[in-house]
C-alpha atoms as a PDB file:
ATOM      1  CA  VAL A   1     -74.991 -19.359  95.363  1.00  0.00           C
ATOM      2  CA  GLN A   2     -74.496 -18.327  91.513  1.00  0.00           C
ATOM      3  CA  THR A   3     -73.059 -21.089  89.368  1.00  0.00           C
ATOM      4  CA  ALA A   4     -70.707 -21.103  86.988  1.00  0.00           C
ATOM      5  CA  ALA A   5     -72.020 -21.016  83.309  1.00  0.00           C
ATOM      6  CA  PRO A   6     -71.130 -24.244  81.714  1.00  0.00           C
ATOM      7  CA  ALA A   7     -68.001 -23.953  79.467  1.00  0.00           C
ATOM      8  CA  GLN A   8     -68.815 -23.480  75.738  1.00  0.00           C
ATOM      9  CA  ALA A   9     -68.852 -26.731  73.854  1.00  0.00           C
ATOM     10  CA  ALA A  10     -65.355 -26.963  72.318  1.00  0.00           C
ATOM     11  CA  ALA A  11     -66.225 -26.375  68.298  1.00  0.00           C
ATOM     12  CA  ALA A  12     -66.200 -29.874  66.071  1.00  0.00           C
ATOM     13  CA  PRO A  13     -63.287 -30.027  64.034  1.00  0.00           C
ATOM     14  CA  ALA A  14     -63.873 -29.074  60.448  1.00  0.00           C
ATOM     15  CA  ALA A  15     -64.318 -32.300  58.134  1.00  0.00           C
ATOM     16  CA  PRO A  16     -60.949 -33.375  56.297  1.00  0.00           C
ATOM     17  CA  ALA A  17     -61.101 -31.959  52.361  1.00  0.00           C
ATOM     18  CA  ALA A  18     -61.721 -34.743  49.621  1.00  0.00           C
ATOM     19  CA  ALA A  19     -58.595 -36.055  48.801  1.00  0.00           C
ATOM     20  CA  GLU A  20     -57.525 -34.578  45.337  1.00  0.00           C
ATOM     21  CA  ALA A  21     -57.175 -37.758  42.827  1.00  0.00           C
ATOM     22  CA  GLU A  22     -53.961 -38.698  41.880  1.00  0.00           C
ATOM     23  CA  TYR A  23     -54.717 -40.469  38.276  1.00  0.00           C
ATOM     24  CA  GLU A  24     -57.551 -41.112  35.995  1.00  0.00           C
ATOM     25  CA  ASP A  25     -58.745 -44.089  34.547  1.00  0.00           C
ATOM     26  CA  VAL A  26     -59.553 -43.773  30.922  1.00  0.00           C
ATOM     27  CA  LYS A  27     -60.837 -46.338  28.554  1.00  0.00           C
ATOM     28  CA  PHE A  28     -59.091 -46.919  25.199  1.00  0.00           C
ATOM     29  CA  SER A  29     -61.274 -45.643  21.900  1.00  0.00           C
ATOM     30  CA  GLY A  30     -62.202 -48.122  19.296  1.00  0.00           C
ATOM     31  CA  ILE A  31     -59.314 -46.692  17.476  1.00  0.00           C
ATOM     32  CA  ARG A  32     -56.856 -46.825  20.125  1.00  0.00           C
ATOM     33  CA  ARG A  33     -58.075 -50.762  21.029  1.00  0.00           C
ATOM     34  CA  ALA A  34     -57.211 -51.763  16.925  1.00  0.00           C
ATOM     35  CA  ILE A  35     -53.710 -49.745  16.841  1.00  0.00           C
ATOM     36  CA  SER A  36     -52.956 -51.605  20.304  1.00  0.00           C
ATOM     37  CA  LYS A  37     -53.824 -55.222  19.256  1.00  0.00           C
ATOM     38  CA  SER A  38     -52.315 -54.073  15.861  1.00  0.00           C
ATOM     39  CA  MET A  39     -49.396 -53.357  17.650  1.00  0.00           C
ATOM     40  CA  HIS A  40     -49.301 -56.365  19.733  1.00  0.00           C
ATOM     41  CA  THR A  41     -49.583 -58.756  16.982  1.00  0.00           C
ATOM     42  CA  SER A  42     -46.803 -56.974  15.126  1.00  0.00           C
ATOM     43  CA  LEU A  43     -44.351 -57.592  17.540  1.00  0.00           C
ATOM     44  CA  SER A  44     -45.301 -60.916  18.858  1.00  0.00           C
ATOM     45  CA  THR A  45     -45.763 -62.767  15.279  1.00  0.00           C
ATOM     46  CA  MET A  46     -42.731 -61.349  13.433  1.00  0.00           C
ATOM     47  CA  ALA A  47     -38.878 -61.562  13.950  1.00  0.00           C
ATOM     48  CA  GLN A  48     -38.364 -57.640  13.480  1.00  0.00           C
ATOM     49  CA  LEU A  49     -35.109 -56.196  13.174  1.00  0.00           C
ATOM     50  CA  THR A  50     -34.129 -52.438  12.831  1.00  0.00           C
ATOM     51  CA  HIS A  51     -30.805 -50.959  10.704  1.00  0.00           C
ATOM     52  CA  ASN A  52     -29.988 -47.274  11.108  1.00  0.00           C
ATOM     53  CA  PHE A  53     -28.333 -45.487   8.340  1.00  0.00           C
ATOM     54  CA  SER A  54     -27.966 -41.419   7.969  1.00  0.00           C
ATOM     55  CA  PHE A  55     -27.369 -39.730   4.349  1.00  0.00           C
ATOM     56  CA  ASP A  56     -25.897 -36.337   3.344  1.00  0.00           C
ATOM     57  CA  ALA A  57     -28.903 -34.351   3.127  1.00  0.00           C
ATOM     58  CA  THR A  58     -27.562 -31.088   1.598  1.00  0.00           C
ATOM     59  CA  GLU A  59     -28.785 -31.891  -2.258  1.00  0.00           C
ATOM     60  CA  ILE A  60     -32.331 -32.330  -0.857  1.00  0.00           C
ATOM     61  CA  LEU A  61     -32.298 -29.342   1.229  1.00  0.00           C
ATOM     62  CA  GLN A  62     -30.916 -26.976  -1.385  1.00  0.00           C
ATOM     63  CA  TYR A  63     -33.526 -28.489  -3.654  1.00  0.00           C
ATOM     64  CA  ARG A  64     -36.304 -27.823  -1.143  1.00  0.00           C
ATOM     65  CA  LYS A  65     -35.191 -24.170  -1.134  1.00  0.00           C
ATOM     66  CA  GLN A  66     -35.437 -23.770  -4.653  1.00  0.00           C
ATOM     67  CA  LEU A  67     -38.936 -25.165  -4.694  1.00  0.00           C
ATOM     68  CA  LYS A  68     -40.238 -23.033  -2.082  1.00  0.00           C
ATOM     69  CA  ALA A  69     -38.388 -19.889  -4.098  1.00  0.00           C
ATOM     70  CA  ALA A  70     -40.513 -21.099  -6.981  1.00  0.00           C
ATOM     71  CA  GLY A  71     -43.710 -20.516  -5.314  1.00  0.00           C
ATOM     72  CA  GLU A  72     -47.173 -22.518  -5.775  1.00  0.00           C
ATOM     73  CA  PRO A  73     -47.655 -25.229  -6.385  1.00  0.00           C
ATOM     74  CA  TYR A  74     -44.043 -26.405  -5.728  1.00  0.00           C
ATOM     75  CA  ASP A  75     -43.717 -24.404  -2.274  1.00  0.00           C
ATOM     76  CA  GLY A  76     -45.689 -27.032  -0.679  1.00  0.00           C
ATOM     77  CA  ILE A  77     -43.332 -29.892  -1.260  1.00  0.00           C
ATOM     78  CA  THR A  78     -41.537 -31.007   1.832  1.00  0.00           C
ATOM     79  CA  ILE A  79     -38.437 -33.123   2.784  1.00  0.00           C
ATOM     80  CA  GLY A  80     -40.871 -35.492   3.703  1.00  0.00           C
ATOM     81  CA  ASP A  81     -42.768 -35.545  -0.051  1.00  0.00           C
ATOM     82  CA  ILE A  82     -39.315 -36.127  -1.451  1.00  0.00           C
ATOM     83  CA  VAL A  83     -38.306 -38.966   1.021  1.00  0.00           C
ATOM     84  CA  LEU A  84     -41.410 -40.928  -0.200  1.00  0.00           C
ATOM     85  CA  TYR A  85     -40.784 -40.338  -3.796  1.00  0.00           C
ATOM     86  CA  ALA A  86     -37.375 -41.884  -3.519  1.00  0.00           C
ATOM     87  CA  VAL A  87     -38.619 -44.704  -1.535  1.00  0.00           C
ATOM     88  CA  SER A  88     -41.395 -45.144  -4.060  1.00  0.00           C
ATOM     89  CA  ARG A  89     -38.674 -45.349  -6.858  1.00  0.00           C
ATOM     90  CA  THR A  90     -36.253 -47.738  -4.819  1.00  0.00           C
ATOM     91  CA  VAL A  91     -38.285 -50.263  -2.398  1.00  0.00           C
ATOM     92  CA  LEU A  92     -39.161 -52.485  -5.824  1.00  0.00           C
ATOM     93  CA  SER A  93     -35.440 -53.256  -5.822  1.00  0.00           C
ATOM     94  CA  CYS A  94     -36.042 -55.303  -2.596  1.00  0.00           C
ATOM     95  CA  PRO A  95     -38.893 -56.929  -3.910  1.00  0.00           C
ATOM     96  CA  ASP A  96     -39.291 -58.733  -0.398  1.00  0.00           C
ATOM     97  CA  LEU A  97     -39.798 -55.592   1.333  1.00  0.00           C
ATOM     98  CA  ASN A  98     -42.676 -54.402  -0.805  1.00  0.00           C
ATOM     99  CA  ALA A  99     -44.943 -57.317   0.337  1.00  0.00           C
ATOM    100  CA  HIS A 100     -47.065 -59.081   2.579  1.00  0.00           C
ATOM    101  CA  MET A 101     -46.648 -62.039   4.698  1.00  0.00           C
ATOM    102  CA  LEU A 102     -49.620 -64.396   4.036  1.00  0.00           C
ATOM    103  CA  ASP A 103     -48.314 -66.616   6.776  1.00  0.00           C
ATOM    104  CA  ASP A 104     -45.109 -68.510   7.907  1.00  0.00           C
ATOM    105  CA  ASN A 105     -44.474 -70.007   4.538  1.00  0.00           C
ATOM    106  CA  ASN A 106     -45.809 -67.862   1.859  1.00  0.00           C
ATOM    107  CA  ILE A 107     -45.473 -64.302   1.255  1.00  0.00           C
ATOM    108  CA  ARG A 108     -46.999 -62.276  -1.515  1.00  0.00           C
ATOM    109  CA  LEU A 109     -44.665 -59.807  -3.735  1.00  0.00           C
ATOM    110  CA  PHE A 110     -46.215 -56.432  -5.452  1.00  0.00           C
ATOM    111  CA  LYS A 111     -45.837 -55.456  -8.756  1.00  0.00           C
ATOM    112  CA  HIS A 112     -47.019 -51.635  -7.774  1.00  0.00           C
ATOM    113  CA  VAL A 113     -45.689 -49.349  -4.660  1.00  0.00           C
ATOM    114  CA  ASN A 114     -49.011 -48.781  -2.595  1.00  0.00           C
ATOM    115  CA  LEU A 115     -47.347 -46.559  -0.217  1.00  0.00           C
ATOM    116  CA  GLY A 116     -48.639 -46.162   3.395  1.00  0.00           C
ATOM    117  CA  VAL A 117     -47.858 -42.921   5.130  1.00  0.00           C
ATOM    118  CA  ALA A 118     -48.256 -42.677   8.743  1.00  0.00           C
ATOM    119  CA  VAL A 119     -50.360 -39.924  10.086  1.00  0.00           C
ATOM    120  CA  ASP A 120     -51.116 -38.585  13.461  1.00  0.00           C
ATOM    121  CA  THR A 121     -54.486 -37.635  14.100  1.00  0.00           C
ATOM    122  CA  PRO A 122     -56.607 -36.460  17.128  1.00  0.00           C
ATOM    123  CA  ARG A 123     -58.027 -40.016  17.246  1.00  0.00           C
ATOM    124  CA  GLY A 124     -54.912 -41.806  17.191  1.00  0.00           C
ATOM    125  CA  LEU A 125     -52.333 -43.083  14.263  1.00  0.00           C
ATOM    126  CA  MET A 126     -53.737 -43.665  11.055  1.00  0.00           C
ATOM    127  CA  VAL A 127     -51.766 -44.985   7.858  1.00  0.00           C
ATOM    128  CA  PRO A 128     -53.633 -43.985   4.587  1.00  0.00           C
ATOM    129  CA  THR A 129     -52.360 -45.176   1.194  1.00  0.00           C
ATOM    130  CA  ILE A 130     -50.720 -43.687  -1.972  1.00  0.00           C
ATOM    131  CA  PHE A 131     -51.799 -46.484  -4.328  1.00  0.00           C
ATOM    132  CA  ARG A 132     -49.176 -47.051  -7.285  1.00  0.00           C
ATOM    133  CA  ALA A 133     -46.904 -44.357  -6.084  1.00  0.00           C
ATOM    134  CA  GLU A 134     -44.007 -45.431  -8.210  1.00  0.00           C
ATOM    135  CA  THR A 135     -45.944 -43.912 -11.249  1.00  0.00           C
ATOM    136  CA  LYS A 136     -46.662 -40.924  -9.716  1.00  0.00           C
ATOM    137  CA  SER A 137     -44.424 -37.420  -9.734  1.00  0.00           C
ATOM    138  CA  LEU A 138     -42.866 -35.769  -6.595  1.00  0.00           C
ATOM    139  CA  LEU A 139     -45.679 -32.875  -6.739  1.00  0.00           C
ATOM    140  CA  GLU A 140     -48.512 -35.556  -7.181  1.00  0.00           C
ATOM    141  CA  ILE A 141     -47.464 -37.509  -4.167  1.00  0.00           C
ATOM    142  CA  SER A 142     -47.163 -34.227  -2.623  1.00  0.00           C
ATOM    143  CA  LYS A 143     -50.522 -33.237  -3.054  1.00  0.00           C
ATOM    144  CA  GLU A 144     -52.135 -36.797  -2.287  1.00  0.00           C
ATOM    145  CA  VAL A 145     -50.348 -37.125   0.673  1.00  0.00           C
ATOM    146  CA  LYS A 146     -51.635 -33.746   1.998  1.00  0.00           C
ATOM    147  CA  ASP A 147     -55.240 -34.267   0.721  1.00  0.00           C
ATOM    148  CA  LEU A 148     -55.154 -37.910   2.762  1.00  0.00           C
ATOM    149  CA  ALA A 149     -53.550 -36.403   6.085  1.00  0.00           C
ATOM    150  CA  ALA A 150     -56.492 -34.021   5.985  1.00  0.00           C
ATOM    151  CA  GLN A 151     -59.235 -36.516   5.585  1.00  0.00           C
ATOM    152  CA  ALA A 152     -57.812 -38.650   8.193  1.00  0.00           C
ATOM    153  CA  ARG A 153     -57.657 -35.855  10.701  1.00  0.00           C
ATOM    154  CA  SER A 154     -61.071 -34.801  10.025  1.00  0.00           C
ATOM    155  CA  GLY A 155     -62.402 -38.300  10.251  1.00  0.00           C
ATOM    156  CA  SER A 156     -63.809 -38.174   6.778  1.00  0.00           C
ATOM    157  CA  ILE A 157     -61.361 -41.196   4.868  1.00  0.00           C
ATOM    158  CA  SER A 158     -62.909 -44.173   3.506  1.00  0.00           C
ATOM    159  CA  PRO A 159     -61.835 -46.992   5.174  1.00  0.00           C
ATOM    160  CA  ASP A 160     -60.535 -48.352   1.561  1.00  0.00           C
ATOM    161  CA  LEU A 161     -57.803 -45.799   1.679  1.00  0.00           C
ATOM    162  CA  LEU A 162     -56.600 -47.122   5.113  1.00  0.00           C
ATOM    163  CA  SER A 163     -55.684 -50.364   3.613  1.00  0.00           C
ATOM    164  CA  GLY A 164     -53.761 -52.203   0.363  1.00  0.00           C
ATOM    165  CA  GLY A 165     -50.579 -50.860   1.638  1.00  0.00           C
ATOM    166  CA  THR A 166     -47.366 -52.769   0.470  1.00  0.00           C
ATOM    167  CA  PHE A 167     -44.724 -50.882   2.636  1.00  0.00           C
ATOM    168  CA  THR A 168     -45.154 -47.967   4.838  1.00  0.00           C
ATOM    169  CA  VAL A 169     -43.010 -44.590   5.711  1.00  0.00           C
ATOM    170  CA  THR A 170     -43.325 -42.891   9.448  1.00  0.00           C
ATOM    171  CA  ASN A 171     -42.039 -39.622  10.068  1.00  0.00           C
ATOM    172  CA  LEU A 172     -40.757 -38.125  13.331  1.00  0.00           C
ATOM    173  CA  GLY A 173     -38.037 -36.204  11.936  1.00  0.00           C
ATOM    174  CA  SER A 174     -39.751 -32.935  13.369  1.00  0.00           C
ATOM    175  CA  PHE A 175     -39.852 -33.645  16.605  1.00  0.00           C
ATOM    176  CA  GLY A 176     -36.102 -33.887  16.690  1.00  0.00           C
ATOM    177  CA  VAL A 177     -35.899 -37.908  16.808  1.00  0.00           C
ATOM    178  CA  GLU A 178     -32.588 -38.831  15.529  1.00  0.00           C
ATOM    179  CA  SER A 179     -33.104 -42.582  15.658  1.00  0.00           C
ATOM    180  CA  PHE A 180     -36.156 -45.136  16.218  1.00  0.00           C
ATOM    181  CA  THR A 181     -37.217 -48.417  15.870  1.00  0.00           C
ATOM    182  CA  PRO A 182     -40.679 -48.299  13.681  1.00  0.00           C
ATOM    183  CA  VAL A 183     -42.818 -51.170  14.200  1.00  0.00           C
ATOM    184  CA  ILE A 184     -44.194 -53.029  11.282  1.00  0.00           C
ATOM    185  CA  ASN A 185     -47.558 -52.675  10.151  1.00  0.00           C
ATOM    186  CA  PRO A 186     -48.803 -56.102   9.137  1.00  0.00           C
ATOM    187  CA  PRO A 187     -49.059 -57.978   7.101  1.00  0.00           C
ATOM    188  CA  GLN A 188     -46.530 -55.778   5.375  1.00  0.00           C
ATOM    189  CA  THR A 189     -42.716 -57.035   5.811  1.00  0.00           C
ATOM    190  CA  GLY A 190     -40.962 -53.561   6.396  1.00  0.00           C
ATOM    191  CA  ILE A 191     -41.493 -49.986   7.517  1.00  0.00           C
ATOM    192  CA  LEU A 192     -39.166 -46.911   7.227  1.00  0.00           C
ATOM    193  CA  GLY A 193     -38.529 -44.246  10.080  1.00  0.00           C
ATOM    194  CA  VAL A 194     -37.720 -40.950   8.517  1.00  0.00           C
ATOM    195  CA  CYS A 195     -35.555 -39.272  11.739  1.00  0.00           C
ATOM    196  CA  THR A 196     -34.120 -35.443  12.058  1.00  0.00           C
ATOM    197  CA  THR A 197     -31.049 -33.823  10.478  1.00  0.00           C
ATOM    198  CA  VAL A 198     -28.583 -33.216  12.555  1.00  0.00           C
ATOM    199  CA  GLN A 199     -24.802 -31.617  11.882  1.00  0.00           C
ATOM    200  CA  ARG A 200     -22.010 -34.242  11.685  1.00  0.00           C
ATOM    201  CA  PRO A 201     -18.426 -33.722  11.007  1.00  0.00           C
ATOM    202  CA  ARG A 202     -16.214 -35.446   8.339  1.00  0.00           C
ATOM    203  CA  GLN A 203     -12.785 -35.102   6.644  1.00  0.00           C
ATOM    204  CA  ALA A 204     -12.849 -33.218   3.361  1.00  0.00           C
ATOM    205  CA  ALA A 205     -10.698 -34.209   0.408  1.00  0.00           C
ATOM    206  CA  ASP A 206      -7.873 -31.302   1.729  1.00  0.00           C
ATOM    207  CA  GLY A 207      -7.984 -32.785   4.941  1.00  0.00           C
ATOM    208  CA  SER A 208      -9.846 -30.247   6.549  1.00  0.00           C
ATOM    209  CA  ILE A 209     -12.670 -30.828   8.958  1.00  0.00           C
ATOM    210  CA  GLN A 210     -16.199 -29.884   7.858  1.00  0.00           C
ATOM    211  CA  LEU A 211     -19.875 -29.972   8.934  1.00  0.00           C
ATOM    212  CA  TYR A 212     -22.827 -31.396   6.886  1.00  0.00           C
ATOM    213  CA  PRO A 213     -26.362 -32.092   7.268  1.00  0.00           C
ATOM    214  CA  ALA A 214     -26.955 -35.900   7.941  1.00  0.00           C
ATOM    215  CA  MET A 215     -30.428 -37.022   8.122  1.00  0.00           C
ATOM    216  CA  GLY A 216     -31.263 -40.489   9.719  1.00  0.00           C
ATOM    217  CA  LEU A 217     -33.374 -43.234   8.244  1.00  0.00           C
ATOM    218  CA  SER A 218     -34.603 -46.165  10.318  1.00  0.00           C
ATOM    219  CA  LEU A 219     -35.139 -49.417   8.629  1.00  0.00           C
ATOM    220  CA  THR A 220     -37.532 -52.112  10.504  1.00  0.00           C
ATOM    221  CA  TYR A 221     -37.960 -55.656   8.477  1.00  0.00           C
ATOM    222  CA  ASP A 222     -39.026 -58.898   9.060  1.00  0.00           C
ATOM    223  CA  HIS A 223     -36.531 -61.487   9.433  1.00  0.00           C
ATOM    224  CA  ARG A 224     -38.653 -64.340   8.239  1.00  0.00           C
ATOM    225  CA  ALA A 225     -39.093 -62.520   4.755  1.00  0.00           C
ATOM    226  CA  VAL A 226     -35.904 -60.458   4.160  1.00  0.00           C
ATOM    227  CA  ASP A 227     -32.174 -61.181   5.266  1.00  0.00           C
ATOM    228  CA  GLY A 228     -29.850 -58.361   6.690  1.00  0.00           C
ATOM    229  CA  ALA A 229     -27.719 -58.081   3.588  1.00  0.00           C
ATOM    230  CA  PRO A 230     -30.924 -57.214   0.941  1.00  0.00           C
ATOM    231  CA  ALA A 231     -32.310 -55.030   3.331  1.00  0.00           C
ATOM    232  CA  SER A 232     -29.088 -53.079   3.951  1.00  0.00           C
ATOM    233  CA  ARG A 233     -28.520 -52.933  -0.152  1.00  0.00           C
ATOM    234  CA  PHE A 234     -32.329 -51.408  -0.363  1.00  0.00           C
ATOM    235  CA  MET A 235     -30.929 -48.824   2.332  1.00  0.00           C
ATOM    236  CA  LYS A 236     -27.597 -47.582   0.724  1.00  0.00           C
ATOM    237  CA  GLN A 237     -29.534 -47.443  -2.671  1.00  0.00           C
ATOM    238  CA  LEU A 238     -32.190 -45.235  -0.703  1.00  0.00           C
ATOM    239  CA  CYS A 239     -29.615 -42.946   1.018  1.00  0.00           C
ATOM    240  CA  SER A 240     -27.791 -42.576  -2.641  1.00  0.00           C
ATOM    241  CA  ASN A 241     -31.265 -41.844  -4.440  1.00  0.00           C
ATOM    242  CA  LEU A 242     -31.699 -38.986  -1.860  1.00  0.00           C
ATOM    243  CA  GLU A 243     -28.011 -37.778  -1.796  1.00  0.00           C
ATOM    244  CA  HIS A 244     -28.006 -37.662  -5.687  1.00  0.00           C
ATOM    245  CA  PHE A 245     -31.924 -36.607  -5.913  1.00  0.00           C
ATOM    246  CA  THR A 246     -31.957 -34.557  -9.010  1.00  0.00           C
ATOM    247  CA  VAL A 247     -30.450 -37.510 -11.080  1.00  0.00           C
ATOM    248  CA  LEU A 248     -33.316 -39.918  -9.880  1.00  0.00           C
ATOM    249  CA  LEU A 249     -35.513 -37.156 -11.052  1.00  0.00           C
ATOM    250  CA  SER A 250     -34.405 -37.551 -14.285  1.00  0.00           C
ATOM    251  CA  LYS A 251     -34.987 -41.257 -14.427  1.00  0.00           C
END
């Protein structure tokens, strides 16, 4: 008797594909660890408070157009450079903002403005310093900040240029940020955040409503060293100096 051939064995099920990883664990670089530690120390050891202001940017925007039309070397001067210049001429009016907290009972007031400028680099945030900024012209500040930023981004900057700041400016205006809370770079007592420009309405002298370019500024200060009133006076003076920038240049 002929027997039936045995049934063909069923094919083994295919092995399931390896599940795709849904995340990646990344170890901080040395610079990222330093930034993390510095920011945590800043927020955990200081009484930080932020005031948000805005000013009429009409004059500095018009002045920037004049500089661009003038050609080299003036066409490279930016709105950010103009703000740095104004800060360097204004912050000494509030000495406690151009200072270092030595400990809970002592503060060091500086006679010159060593202006830190926050720079975004491939390796993380760096803050090079324009030393004695209040003695330098607008063009000198513009050239120096660009050179410092280039050195920071290339990784060739000297450590000496990343320390010694007495007050810092950080600019997020190009990202469309309208206001923010910058974190103080210890042991400094203040930091200024530069925001974007937006169109805001106001009532003109004839009663009509007009739009004007309003630029935001955010000041974070250490309330242990600076009270709200002097911090606000500094900001009012800074806004006034920016609204009447050509007058400031003549001083």
